[in-house]
Amino acid sequence: MNPKVEQFMAQVIAKNPGESEFHQAVQEVVESIIPFVEENPKYKHAKVLERLAEPERVFLFRVPWIDDKGDLQINKGYRIEMNSAIGPYKGGLRFHPTVNLGVLKFLAYEQVFKNSLTTLPMGGGKGGSDFDPKGKSDNEVMRFCQSFMTELSKYIGPNTDVPAGDIGVGGREIGFLFGQYKRIRNEFTGVLTGKGIEWGGSLIRPEATGYGAVYFANEMLKTKNDSFKGKIVCISGSGNVAQYATEKATELGGKVVTLSDSSGYIYDPDGINTDKLAFVLELKNVKRGRIKEYAEKYGCEYHEGKRPWGVKCDIALPCATQNEVNEDEAKTLISNGCFVVSEGANMPSTPGAIDVYLKNKILYGPGKAANAGGVAVSGLEMSQNSLRLSWTREEVDEKLHNIMKSIHKTCVTYGTENDGFINYVKGANIGGFVKVANAMMAQGYV
Ligand code: NDP
């Protein structure tokens, strides 16, 4: 490891003990940025990298709620306000039992660079709870969301901090959270994104992250004069991002053959067509069932407790969670002919897996670039709320498409190496850094 990176990371680890995901996210960024900062010492003197690794503010609070049996339950609530140099804090809320401070700090840190790449004026934040919506009734989820928002409402606002969804937080949860904010503050404002279309939401927001990851993959393919047509695609997850990545990849001519959840994956060699995808949407978003039921319905393979990366494919779209592709799985993907990885999830590839992609010079789009479509359309939702109007589906989709093209161009600008290989990791990190760093330099030591 570069000794300067090692020295920097030793400080980060000492100051943030036990937060392994946060360390991983910072290291992945500083490996690209430290050489750039060495060439641009103004950033070094202003300790921009050190400041970026320290959240501006962190809230940690108790969330008490009553379950259906009348028993009191207590969860932890968090909001990380990471960086507001270029706009109000923006980033999702995750409700999942694995949520802790380190996980949310990694997500908030990534979000700062991602939001900068979108070209929109948004700072970075992230929040959530160790609450698990799985197996809870709608009333339990509502009571939890109301208690969570009762505290969170003190810290957020349309010009301060605008949360959205993430794992475990979809349309239902955003509705309950928005209702409670409005009730407490007596304001109908764009304080959350991912809202329902009848009450301030944007068309294409549910689709945006999945579509964006596919648009980004398509831009990468274009650099090789190639496209999705006829390609076999492996997708992990079966939630929001996975569902719309499946839809767009299929629309562009790819054949999606896998989906998963935390219990296992399905392999459908005939491809997940529109009808089958409609079944998945109903299963996951309405019935809240398990992906295994897909295999039972369509008579295809189900692999309990496994991830889909052993299935032969051309394109892999990890869309479930962090560290879901390890070094060995990356090697398997490549030896099976996979040459495109576009990350719908945040940090789904381990550092070892990323090394494998880069060594083999495949087309690898890291999450902070490839999945920025979700927050980009959240930014467009904020604009529509401020303007008090709604754009059409076509208008939003076109803006999303252009933003993904622009992110790709930024990656090419900062990431093209001497032999012509586009290192999208370097490109995304430096491209995201420059705008935030310049804003921080202009605003003094805050
Ligand atoms: P959802 O909650 O809608 O879906 C998550 C999916 O991932 C589910 O299929 C879930 O399975 C699976 N999953 C979650 N945790 C694990 C785990 N530990 N191991 C295996 N599978 C797991 O979330 P989203 O689709 O919104 O988010 C997916 C990823 O995309 C996350 O990394 C998120 O941060 C990222 N992302 C999301 C954005 C958005 O707009 N929603 C924007 C940018 C990034 P199960 O049901 O069994 O838990």
Tab-separated table of C-alpha atoms and ligand atoms in Angstrom:
chain	number	residue	atom	x	y	z
A	1	MET	CA	0.000	0.000	0.000
A	2	ASN	CA	1.162	3.571	-0.702
A	3	PRO	CA	2.781	4.691	2.618
A	4	LYS	CA	0.779	7.947	2.554
A	5	VAL	CA	-2.462	5.966	2.272
A	6	GLU	CA	-1.288	3.708	5.092
A	7	GLN	CA	-0.526	6.718	7.304
A	8	PHE	CA	-3.868	8.339	6.509
A	9	MET	CA	-5.782	5.127	7.193
A	10	ALA	CA	-3.980	4.557	10.504
A	11	GLN	CA	-5.438	7.872	11.698
A	12	VAL	CA	-8.925	7.095	10.377
A	13	ILE	CA	-8.909	3.677	12.069
A	14	ALA	CA	-7.631	5.117	15.377
A	15	LYS	CA	-10.327	7.808	15.356
A	16	ASN	CA	-13.159	5.497	14.303
A	17	PRO	CA	-12.473	2.173	16.002
A	18	GLY	CA	-14.479	-0.877	14.976
A	19	GLU	CA	-16.134	0.797	11.965
A	20	SER	CA	-14.800	-1.604	9.342
A	21	GLU	CA	-17.184	-0.647	6.518
A	22	PHE	CA	-16.339	3.021	7.026
A	23	HIS	CA	-12.605	2.251	6.918
A	24	GLN	CA	-13.126	0.258	3.711
A	25	ALA	CA	-15.048	3.083	2.005
A	26	VAL	CA	-12.490	5.729	3.008
A	27	GLN	CA	-9.562	3.601	1.904
A	28	GLU	CA	-11.090	2.940	-1.498
A	29	VAL	CA	-11.417	6.698	-2.025
A	30	VAL	CA	-8.092	7.870	-0.627
A	31	GLU	CA	-6.153	5.335	-2.688
A	32	SER	CA	-7.285	7.310	-5.737
A	33	ILE	CA	-7.251	10.767	-4.193
A	34	ILE	CA	-3.968	10.888	-2.268
A	35	PRO	CA	-1.833	10.810	-5.464
A	36	PHE	CA	-4.108	13.542	-6.911
A	37	VAL	CA	-3.785	15.658	-3.754
A	38	GLU	CA	-0.011	15.258	-3.875
A	39	GLU	CA	-0.113	16.813	-7.343
A	40	ASN	CA	-2.502	19.548	-6.113
A	41	PRO	CA	-1.049	20.587	-2.726
A	42	LYS	CA	-3.646	23.297	-2.064
A	43	TYR	CA	-6.040	20.523	-1.018
A	44	LYS	CA	-3.391	19.041	1.231
A	45	HIS	CA	-2.734	22.259	3.133
A	46	ALA	CA	-6.460	22.756	3.714
A	47	LYS	CA	-6.727	19.135	5.016
A	48	VAL	CA	-9.691	18.517	2.762
A	49	LEU	CA	-9.363	14.714	2.895
A	50	GLU	CA	-9.140	14.743	6.688
A	51	ARG	CA	-12.220	16.957	6.952
A	52	LEU	CA	-14.148	14.803	4.481
A	53	ALA	CA	-13.595	11.784	6.746
A	54	GLU	CA	-15.203	13.531	9.734
A	55	PRO	CA	-18.998	13.962	9.653
A	56	GLU	CA	-20.185	17.534	10.177
A	57	ARG	CA	-22.758	16.196	12.626
A	58	VAL	CA	-24.134	12.843	13.864
A	59	PHE	CA	-27.449	12.264	15.634
A	60	LEU	CA	-28.051	9.059	17.556
A	61	PHE	CA	-31.385	8.590	19.284
A	62	ARG	CA	-33.739	6.156	20.981
A	63	VAL	CA	-36.790	4.957	19.036
A	64	PRO	CA	-39.413	3.416	21.341
A	65	TRP	CA	-42.542	1.889	19.800
A	66	ILE	CA	-45.320	-0.499	20.779
A	67	ASP	CA	-45.701	-3.790	18.871
A	68	ASP	CA	-49.006	-5.515	18.065
A	69	LYS	CA	-48.867	-7.503	21.300
A	70	GLY	CA	-48.714	-4.280	23.292
A	71	ASP	CA	-45.050	-4.752	24.243
A	72	LEU	CA	-42.566	-1.889	24.178
A	73	GLN	CA	-39.748	-2.251	21.639
A	74	ILE	CA	-36.658	-0.064	21.484
A	75	ASN	CA	-34.481	0.552	18.440
A	76	LYS	CA	-31.611	2.857	17.653
A	77	GLY	CA	-32.118	5.781	15.256
A	78	TYR	CA	-29.333	7.599	13.406
A	79	ARG	CA	-28.727	10.464	11.023
A	80	ILE	CA	-25.249	11.252	9.736
A	81	GLU	CA	-24.892	14.765	8.282
A	82	MET	CA	-21.630	14.150	6.489
A	83	ASN	CA	-20.901	17.121	4.250
A	84	SER	CA	-22.925	20.169	3.167
A	85	ALA	CA	-20.305	21.975	1.062
A	86	ILE	CA	-22.339	21.866	-2.163
A	87	GLY	CA	-25.936	21.633	-0.899
A	88	PRO	CA	-28.287	20.371	1.810
A	89	TYR	CA	-27.488	16.913	3.188
A	90	LYS	CA	-29.094	14.274	1.005
A	91	GLY	CA	-29.124	10.506	1.338
A	92	GLY	CA	-31.360	7.606	2.236
A	93	LEU	CA	-32.606	5.944	5.393
A	94	ARG	CA	-31.864	2.235	5.864
A	95	PHE	CA	-33.961	0.042	8.153
A	96	HIS	CA	-32.116	-3.258	8.612
A	97	PRO	CA	-30.853	-5.223	11.631
A	98	THR	CA	-27.238	-4.843	10.410
A	99	VAL	CA	-27.392	-1.026	10.627
A	100	ASN	CA	-24.828	0.544	12.939
A	101	LEU	CA	-22.797	3.745	13.036
A	102	GLY	CA	-19.968	2.377	10.875
A	103	VAL	CA	-22.313	1.148	8.128
A	104	LEU	CA	-24.127	4.490	7.980
A	105	LYS	CA	-20.874	6.456	7.989
A	106	PHE	CA	-19.630	4.415	5.022
A	107	LEU	CA	-22.860	5.102	3.175
A	108	ALA	CA	-22.805	8.818	4.058
A	109	TYR	CA	-19.169	9.119	2.969
A	110	GLU	CA	-19.863	7.481	-0.403
A	111	GLN	CA	-22.925	9.673	-0.783
A	112	VAL	CA	-20.844	12.881	-0.692
A	113	PHE	CA	-18.880	11.852	-3.799
A	114	LYS	CA	-21.882	10.343	-5.535
A	115	ASN	CA	-24.037	13.433	-5.069
A	116	SER	CA	-21.243	15.617	-6.380
A	117	LEU	CA	-20.996	13.447	-9.517
A	118	THR	CA	-24.680	13.953	-10.317
A	119	THR	CA	-23.988	17.647	-11.138
A	120	LEU	CA	-26.863	18.610	-8.796
A	121	PRO	CA	-26.416	20.772	-5.661
A	122	MET	CA	-26.655	18.122	-2.934
A	123	GLY	CA	-24.464	17.453	0.088
A	124	GLY	CA	-24.157	13.969	1.586
A	125	GLY	CA	-25.923	12.269	4.478
A	126	LYS	CA	-27.389	8.923	5.493
A	127	GLY	CA	-29.447	7.567	8.332
A	128	GLY	CA	-31.594	4.726	9.508
A	129	SER	CA	-32.232	2.240	12.230
A	130	ASP	CA	-31.546	-1.345	13.276
A	131	PHE	CA	-35.327	-1.866	13.015
A	132	ASP	CA	-36.255	-4.814	10.759
A	133	PRO	CA	-39.484	-4.206	8.790
A	134	LYS	CA	-39.522	-7.881	7.737
A	135	GLY	CA	-42.323	-9.781	9.428
A	136	LYS	CA	-43.846	-6.626	10.952
A	137	SER	CA	-47.455	-5.612	10.335
A	138	ASP	CA	-48.239	-2.335	8.536
A	139	ASN	CA	-49.392	-0.890	11.863
A	140	GLU	CA	-46.128	-1.812	13.554
A	141	VAL	CA	-44.138	-0.247	10.712
A	142	MET	CA	-46.293	2.898	11.006
A	143	ARG	CA	-45.809	3.181	14.755
A	144	PHE	CA	-42.068	2.703	14.367
A	145	CYS	CA	-41.858	5.318	11.559
A	146	GLN	CA	-43.876	7.819	13.600
A	147	SER	CA	-41.614	7.433	16.617
A	148	PHE	CA	-38.486	7.631	14.447
A	149	MET	CA	-39.686	10.813	12.716
A	150	THR	CA	-40.781	12.434	15.983
A	151	GLU	CA	-37.082	12.719	16.841
A	152	LEU	CA	-35.635	13.061	13.315
A	153	SER	CA	-37.960	15.982	12.489
A	154	LYS	CA	-35.894	18.194	14.799
A	155	TYR	CA	-32.874	17.962	12.521
A	156	ILE	CA	-34.115	17.824	8.933
A	157	GLY	CA	-35.900	20.186	6.540
A	158	PRO	CA	-36.144	20.954	2.817
A	159	ASN	CA	-33.163	23.357	2.963
A	160	THR	CA	-31.175	21.454	5.596
A	161	ASP	CA	-31.326	17.702	5.176
A	162	VAL	CA	-33.587	15.696	2.878
A	163	PRO	CA	-33.687	11.925	3.533
A	164	ALA	CA	-34.969	9.270	1.090
A	165	GLY	CA	-35.345	5.462	1.035
A	166	ASP	CA	-32.737	2.702	1.024
A	167	ILE	CA	-32.809	-0.951	2.127
A	168	GLY	CA	-36.038	-1.565	4.063
A	169	VAL	CA	-37.400	1.913	3.346
A	170	GLY	CA	-39.716	2.022	0.330
A	171	GLY	CA	-42.892	3.895	-0.567
A	172	ARG	CA	-44.819	2.628	2.464
A	173	GLU	CA	-42.214	3.799	4.974
A	174	ILE	CA	-41.654	7.170	3.233
A	175	GLY	CA	-45.440	7.733	3.438
A	176	PHE	CA	-45.557	7.110	7.191
A	177	LEU	CA	-42.452	9.248	7.769
A	178	PHE	CA	-43.778	12.137	5.658
A	179	GLY	CA	-47.183	12.027	7.382
A	180	GLN	CA	-45.589	12.333	10.806
A	181	TYR	CA	-43.242	15.157	9.733
A	182	LYS	CA	-46.167	17.112	8.313
A	183	ARG	CA	-48.204	16.546	11.452
A	184	ILE	CA	-45.423	17.705	13.774
A	185	ARG	CA	-44.175	20.665	11.748
A	186	ASN	CA	-47.445	21.637	10.074
A	187	GLU	CA	-45.593	22.073	6.768
A	188	PHE	CA	-46.143	20.409	3.391
A	189	THR	CA	-42.599	20.571	2.067
A	190	GLY	CA	-40.132	18.511	0.090
A	191	VAL	CA	-38.493	17.169	3.254
A	192	LEU	CA	-38.272	13.610	1.953
A	193	THR	CA	-37.869	12.188	-1.533
A	194	GLY	CA	-39.388	9.012	-2.896
A	195	LYS	CA	-42.823	10.385	-2.043
A	196	GLY	CA	-45.994	9.076	-3.682
A	197	ILE	CA	-46.852	10.654	-6.989
A	198	GLU	CA	-50.081	12.194	-5.622
A	199	TRP	CA	-48.264	14.020	-2.815
A	200	GLY	CA	-45.114	15.563	-4.239
A	201	GLY	CA	-43.223	12.572	-5.600
A	202	SER	CA	-41.455	12.411	-8.945
A	203	LEU	CA	-42.203	10.060	-11.780
A	204	ILE	CA	-39.296	7.644	-12.413
A	205	ARG	CA	-37.986	7.921	-8.803
A	206	PRO	CA	-38.759	4.247	-8.013
A	207	GLU	CA	-37.119	3.189	-11.286
A	208	ALA	CA	-34.170	5.598	-11.112
A	209	THR	CA	-31.411	3.630	-9.377
A	210	GLY	CA	-31.959	0.423	-11.349
A	211	TYR	CA	-32.418	2.243	-14.660
A	212	GLY	CA	-29.380	4.403	-13.911
A	213	ALA	CA	-27.134	1.398	-13.215
A	214	VAL	CA	-28.150	-0.073	-16.571
A	215	TYR	CA	-27.699	3.254	-18.401
A	216	PHE	CA	-24.224	3.460	-16.869
A	217	ALA	CA	-23.393	-0.100	-17.961
A	218	ASN	CA	-24.624	0.781	-21.421
A	219	GLU	CA	-22.321	3.815	-21.578
A	220	MET	CA	-19.408	1.568	-20.557
A	221	LEU	CA	-20.387	-0.946	-23.254
A	222	LYS	CA	-20.494	1.844	-25.847
A	223	THR	CA	-16.788	2.512	-25.246
A	224	LYS	CA	-16.281	-0.986	-26.739
A	225	ASN	CA	-18.890	-0.446	-29.461
A	226	ASP	CA	-21.069	-2.976	-27.697
A	227	SER	CA	-24.551	-3.041	-26.129
A	228	PHE	CA	-26.935	-5.106	-23.947
A	229	LYS	CA	-28.341	-6.907	-26.996
A	230	GLY	CA	-28.144	-10.672	-26.507
A	231	LYS	CA	-26.162	-10.433	-23.263
A	232	ILE	CA	-26.769	-12.725	-20.277
A	233	VAL	CA	-27.201	-10.657	-17.130
A	234	CYS	CA	-26.898	-11.792	-13.489
A	235	ILE	CA	-28.595	-9.575	-10.916
A	236	SER	CA	-28.527	-9.964	-7.130
A	237	GLY	CA	-31.265	-8.689	-4.826
A	238	SER	CA	-34.944	-8.512	-5.669
A	239	GLY	CA	-35.802	-5.190	-4.057
A	240	ASN	CA	-36.254	-1.768	-5.549
A	241	VAL	CA	-32.927	-1.487	-7.378
A	242	ALA	CA	-32.861	-5.082	-8.653
A	243	GLN	CA	-36.444	-4.883	-9.950
A	244	TYR	CA	-35.901	-1.865	-12.179
A	245	ALA	CA	-32.414	-2.934	-13.252
A	246	THR	CA	-34.110	-6.115	-14.498
A	247	GLU	CA	-36.756	-4.105	-16.356
A	248	LYS	CA	-34.275	-1.810	-18.133
A	249	ALA	CA	-31.695	-4.516	-18.910
A	250	THR	CA	-34.471	-6.585	-20.515
A	251	GLU	CA	-35.792	-3.581	-22.446
A	252	LEU	CA	-32.307	-2.991	-23.890
A	253	GLY	CA	-32.138	-6.587	-25.162
A	254	GLY	CA	-30.386	-8.376	-22.291
A	255	LYS	CA	-31.571	-11.630	-20.707
A	256	VAL	CA	-31.704	-11.449	-16.908
A	257	VAL	CA	-31.317	-14.950	-15.473
A	258	THR	CA	-30.893	-14.468	-11.698
A	259	LEU	CA	-32.412	-12.589	-8.763
A	260	SER	CA	-31.857	-13.171	-5.053
A	261	ASP	CA	-32.688	-12.218	-1.500
A	262	SER	CA	-30.858	-12.819	1.736
A	263	SER	CA	-32.043	-16.468	1.718
A	264	GLY	CA	-30.826	-17.565	-1.737
A	265	TYR	CA	-31.020	-16.995	-5.496
A	266	ILE	CA	-33.139	-18.188	-8.400
A	267	TYR	CA	-31.718	-19.147	-11.789
A	268	ASP	CA	-34.117	-18.854	-14.695
A	269	PRO	CA	-32.246	-19.672	-17.942
A	270	ASP	CA	-35.246	-18.566	-20.024
A	271	GLY	CA	-34.923	-15.019	-18.670
A	272	ILE	CA	-37.117	-12.918	-16.392
A	273	ASN	CA	-39.551	-11.413	-18.867
A	274	THR	CA	-42.169	-8.696	-18.246
A	275	ASP	CA	-44.798	-11.084	-16.868
A	276	LYS	CA	-42.353	-12.775	-14.540
A	277	LEU	CA	-41.058	-9.405	-13.358
A	278	ALA	CA	-44.633	-8.310	-12.594
A	279	PHE	CA	-44.869	-11.395	-10.380
A	280	VAL	CA	-41.629	-10.374	-8.582
A	281	LEU	CA	-42.957	-6.833	-7.968
A	282	GLU	CA	-46.179	-8.174	-6.491
A	283	LEU	CA	-44.287	-10.805	-4.450
A	284	LYS	CA	-41.743	-8.394	-2.998
A	285	ASN	CA	-43.621	-5.088	-2.751
A	286	VAL	CA	-47.147	-6.215	-1.865
A	287	LYS	CA	-47.047	-9.734	-0.434
A	288	ARG	CA	-43.548	-9.201	1.010
A	289	GLY	CA	-42.681	-12.836	0.238
A	290	ARG	CA	-39.400	-14.620	-0.542
A	291	ILE	CA	-37.701	-15.055	-3.937
A	292	LYS	CA	-37.922	-18.841	-3.487
A	293	GLU	CA	-41.607	-18.516	-4.427
A	294	TYR	CA	-40.497	-17.433	-7.941
A	295	ALA	CA	-38.767	-20.798	-8.411
A	296	GLU	CA	-41.869	-22.622	-7.151
A	297	LYS	CA	-44.111	-20.679	-9.543
A	298	TYR	CA	-41.936	-20.941	-12.663
A	299	GLY	CA	-40.274	-24.306	-11.967
A	300	CYS	CA	-36.709	-23.063	-12.130
A	301	GLU	CA	-33.677	-23.639	-9.891
A	302	TYR	CA	-33.448	-22.136	-6.408
A	303	HIS	CA	-30.154	-22.179	-4.516
A	304	GLU	CA	-30.691	-21.766	-0.793
A	305	GLY	CA	-28.102	-19.693	1.083
A	306	LYS	CA	-26.085	-18.971	-2.098
A	307	ARG	CA	-25.249	-15.883	-4.167
A	308	PRO	CA	-25.661	-15.851	-7.937
A	309	TRP	CA	-22.083	-15.132	-9.016
A	310	GLY	CA	-21.313	-18.695	-10.103
A	311	VAL	CA	-23.842	-18.435	-12.951
A	312	LYS	CA	-22.282	-17.802	-16.371
A	313	CYS	CA	-23.023	-14.265	-17.585
A	314	ASP	CA	-21.679	-11.353	-19.626
A	315	ILE	CA	-22.881	-8.615	-17.301
A	316	ALA	CA	-23.211	-8.636	-13.496
A	317	LEU	CA	-25.348	-6.087	-11.676
A	318	PRO	CA	-24.962	-6.467	-7.889
A	319	CYS	CA	-28.093	-4.804	-6.474
A	320	ALA	CA	-28.485	-6.168	-2.924
A	321	THR	CA	-26.016	-4.974	-0.285
A	322	GLN	CA	-22.404	-4.213	0.679
A	323	ASN	CA	-19.615	-6.797	0.318
A	324	GLU	CA	-21.773	-9.279	-1.586
A	325	VAL	CA	-19.110	-10.095	-4.209
A	326	ASN	CA	-15.797	-11.336	-2.808
A	327	GLU	CA	-12.456	-11.910	-4.518
A	328	ASP	CA	-13.146	-15.555	-5.389
A	329	GLU	CA	-16.586	-14.730	-6.765
A	330	ALA	CA	-15.052	-11.936	-8.871
A	331	LYS	CA	-12.555	-14.446	-10.285
A	332	THR	CA	-15.374	-16.888	-11.036
A	333	LEU	CA	-17.391	-14.185	-12.794
A	334	ILE	CA	-14.440	-13.285	-15.015
A	335	SER	CA	-13.448	-16.870	-15.775
A	336	ASN	CA	-17.067	-17.424	-16.868
A	337	GLY	CA	-16.747	-14.567	-19.371
A	338	CYS	CA	-18.274	-11.671	-17.452
A	339	PHE	CA	-16.765	-8.397	-18.689
A	340	VAL	CA	-19.112	-5.747	-17.264
A	341	VAL	CA	-19.905	-5.079	-13.586
A	342	SER	CA	-22.159	-2.118	-12.838
A	343	GLU	CA	-23.020	-1.666	-9.166
A	344	GLY	CA	-26.620	-0.890	-8.289
A	345	ALA	CA	-25.855	-1.483	-4.605
A	346	ASN	CA	-23.454	0.525	-2.460
A	347	MET	CA	-19.977	-1.018	-2.085
A	348	PRO	CA	-21.157	-4.528	-3.086
A	349	SER	CA	-17.647	-5.592	-4.123
A	350	THR	CA	-14.944	-6.255	-1.533
A	351	PRO	CA	-11.532	-4.602	-2.054
A	352	GLY	CA	-10.206	-8.004	-3.235
A	353	ALA	CA	-12.968	-8.230	-5.857
A	354	ILE	CA	-12.231	-4.702	-7.093
A	355	ASP	CA	-8.546	-5.603	-7.506
A	356	VAL	CA	-9.596	-8.564	-9.654
A	357	TYR	CA	-11.791	-6.359	-11.899
A	358	LEU	CA	-9.024	-3.776	-12.316
A	359	LYS	CA	-6.287	-6.335	-12.943
A	360	ASN	CA	-8.425	-7.949	-15.648
A	361	LYS	CA	-9.346	-4.522	-17.054
A	362	ILE	CA	-13.027	-5.287	-17.333
A	363	LEU	CA	-15.672	-2.561	-17.517
A	364	TYR	CA	-16.263	-1.905	-13.815
A	365	GLY	CA	-18.626	0.884	-12.707
A	366	PRO	CA	-18.384	1.442	-8.930
A	367	GLY	CA	-21.584	2.194	-7.030
A	368	LYS	CA	-20.907	5.834	-6.400
A	369	ALA	CA	-21.042	6.410	-10.159
A	370	ALA	CA	-23.280	3.598	-11.377
A	371	ASN	CA	-26.063	3.885	-8.796
A	372	ALA	CA	-26.156	7.686	-8.626
A	373	GLY	CA	-29.352	7.715	-10.703
A	374	GLY	CA	-31.496	7.279	-7.581
A	375	VAL	CA	-30.213	10.303	-5.783
A	376	ALA	CA	-30.131	12.233	-9.055
A	377	VAL	CA	-33.879	11.783	-9.489
A	378	SER	CA	-34.310	12.595	-5.791
A	379	GLY	CA	-32.566	15.872	-6.645
A	380	LEU	CA	-35.010	16.336	-9.524
A	381	GLU	CA	-37.874	15.632	-7.091
A	382	MET	CA	-36.536	18.429	-4.855
A	383	SER	CA	-36.429	20.789	-7.855
A	384	GLN	CA	-40.024	19.933	-8.794
A	385	ASN	CA	-41.138	20.464	-5.174
A	386	SER	CA	-39.455	23.889	-5.092
A	387	LEU	CA	-41.012	24.846	-8.420
A	388	ARG	CA	-44.359	23.344	-7.332
A	389	LEU	CA	-44.786	21.478	-10.597
A	390	SER	CA	-44.341	17.956	-11.954
A	391	TRP	CA	-42.356	16.904	-14.985
A	392	THR	CA	-43.562	14.086	-17.238
A	393	ARG	CA	-42.130	10.579	-17.171
A	394	GLU	CA	-40.297	11.244	-20.425
A	395	GLU	CA	-38.799	14.500	-19.133
A	396	VAL	CA	-37.473	12.914	-15.944
A	397	ASP	CA	-36.167	9.830	-17.737
A	398	GLU	CA	-34.336	12.000	-20.258
A	399	LYS	CA	-32.757	14.074	-17.475
A	400	LEU	CA	-31.751	10.854	-15.661
A	401	HIS	CA	-30.241	9.456	-18.844
A	402	ASN	CA	-28.272	12.664	-19.447
A	403	ILE	CA	-27.011	12.707	-15.853
A	404	MET	CA	-25.761	9.114	-16.159
A	405	LYS	CA	-24.009	10.044	-19.426
A	406	SER	CA	-22.442	13.042	-17.729
A	407	ILE	CA	-21.222	10.919	-14.788
A	408	HIS	CA	-19.728	8.479	-17.271
A	409	LYS	CA	-17.974	11.345	-19.068
A	410	THR	CA	-16.533	12.638	-15.775
A	411	CYS	CA	-15.191	9.149	-15.028
A	412	VAL	CA	-13.584	8.990	-18.471
A	413	THR	CA	-12.021	12.443	-17.975
A	414	TYR	CA	-10.416	11.630	-14.631
A	415	GLY	CA	-9.978	7.880	-14.988
A	416	THR	CA	-8.456	7.200	-18.416
A	417	GLU	CA	-4.995	5.694	-18.021
A	418	ASN	CA	-2.040	5.911	-20.413
A	419	ASP	CA	-2.929	2.661	-22.197
A	420	GLY	CA	-6.518	3.852	-22.751
A	421	PHE	CA	-8.036	1.701	-19.967
A	422	ILE	CA	-10.788	3.583	-18.155
A	423	ASN	CA	-10.325	3.167	-14.412
A	424	TYR	CA	-13.841	4.141	-13.306
A	425	VAL	CA	-12.864	3.840	-9.619
A	426	LYS	CA	-10.256	6.550	-9.980
A	427	GLY	CA	-12.466	8.576	-12.313
A	428	ALA	CA	-15.457	8.560	-9.968
A	429	ASN	CA	-13.419	9.305	-6.874
A	430	ILE	CA	-11.450	12.213	-8.331
A	431	GLY	CA	-14.433	13.528	-10.328
A	432	GLY	CA	-16.609	13.529	-7.204
A	433	PHE	CA	-13.870	14.999	-5.039
A	434	VAL	CA	-12.922	18.084	-7.065
A	435	LYS	CA	-16.254	19.910	-6.829
A	436	VAL	CA	-16.700	19.270	-3.105
A	437	ALA	CA	-13.059	20.087	-2.348
A	438	ASN	CA	-13.211	23.394	-4.221
A	439	ALA	CA	-16.412	24.357	-2.390
A	440	MET	CA	-14.791	23.478	0.936
A	441	MET	CA	-11.723	25.564	0.057
A	442	ALA	CA	-13.937	28.548	-0.753
A	443	GLN	CA	-15.911	28.303	2.484
A	444	GLY	CA	-13.024	28.453	4.967
A	445	TYR	CA	-12.143	26.007	7.683
A	446	VAL	CA	-15.610	24.780	8.660
B	1	NDP	P1	-34.570	-3.106	-0.872
B	1	NDP	O1	-34.791	-3.172	0.588
B	1	NDP	O2	-35.680	-2.736	-1.766
B	1	NDP	O3	-33.975	-4.491	-1.401
B	1	NDP	C1	-32.804	-5.018	-0.866
B	1	NDP	C2	-32.551	-6.381	-1.492
B	1	NDP	O4	-31.251	-6.830	-1.109
B	1	NDP	C3	-33.531	-7.433	-1.011
B	1	NDP	O5	-33.707	-8.383	-2.014
B	1	NDP	C4	-32.789	-8.015	0.188
B	1	NDP	O6	-33.188	-9.333	0.523
B	1	NDP	C5	-31.370	-8.009	-0.304
B	1	NDP	N1	-30.473	-7.912	0.843
B	1	NDP	C6	-30.462	-6.957	1.802
B	1	NDP	N2	-29.521	-7.207	2.712
B	1	NDP	C7	-28.931	-8.364	2.326
B	1	NDP	C8	-27.881	-9.148	2.848
B	1	NDP	N3	-27.258	-8.806	3.959
B	1	NDP	N4	-27.532	-10.273	2.154
B	1	NDP	C9	-28.171	-10.625	1.004
B	1	NDP	N5	-29.189	-9.915	0.473
B	1	NDP	C10	-29.546	-8.810	1.112
B	1	NDP	O7	-33.325	-2.107	-1.046
B	1	NDP	P2	-32.855	-1.325	-2.353
B	1	NDP	O8	-33.125	-2.124	-3.562
B	1	NDP	O9	-33.352	0.048	-2.256
B	1	NDP	O10	-31.282	-1.236	-2.095
B	1	NDP	C11	-30.361	-2.230	-2.582
B	1	NDP	C12	-28.954	-1.644	-2.623
B	1	NDP	O11	-28.941	-0.496	-3.489
B	1	NDP	C13	-28.407	-1.145	-1.282
B	1	NDP	O12	-27.001	-1.333	-1.266
B	1	NDP	C14	-28.694	0.341	-1.332
B	1	NDP	O13	-27.848	1.095	-0.486
B	1	NDP	C15	-28.395	0.626	-2.795
B	1	NDP	N6	-28.985	1.851	-3.327
B	1	NDP	C16	-30.338	2.060	-3.287
B	1	NDP	C17	-30.861	3.207	-3.808
B	1	NDP	C18	-32.327	3.430	-3.912
B	1	NDP	O14	-32.727	4.394	-4.565
B	1	NDP	N7	-33.172	2.601	-3.320
B	1	NDP	C19	-29.989	4.280	-4.322
B	1	NDP	C20	-28.605	3.919	-4.407
B	1	NDP	C21	-28.133	2.755	-3.899
B	1	NDP	P3	-34.110	-9.582	1.807
B	1	NDP	O15	-35.482	-9.161	1.383
B	1	NDP	O16	-33.965	-11.014	2.108
B	1	NDP	O17	-33.547	-8.705	2.909
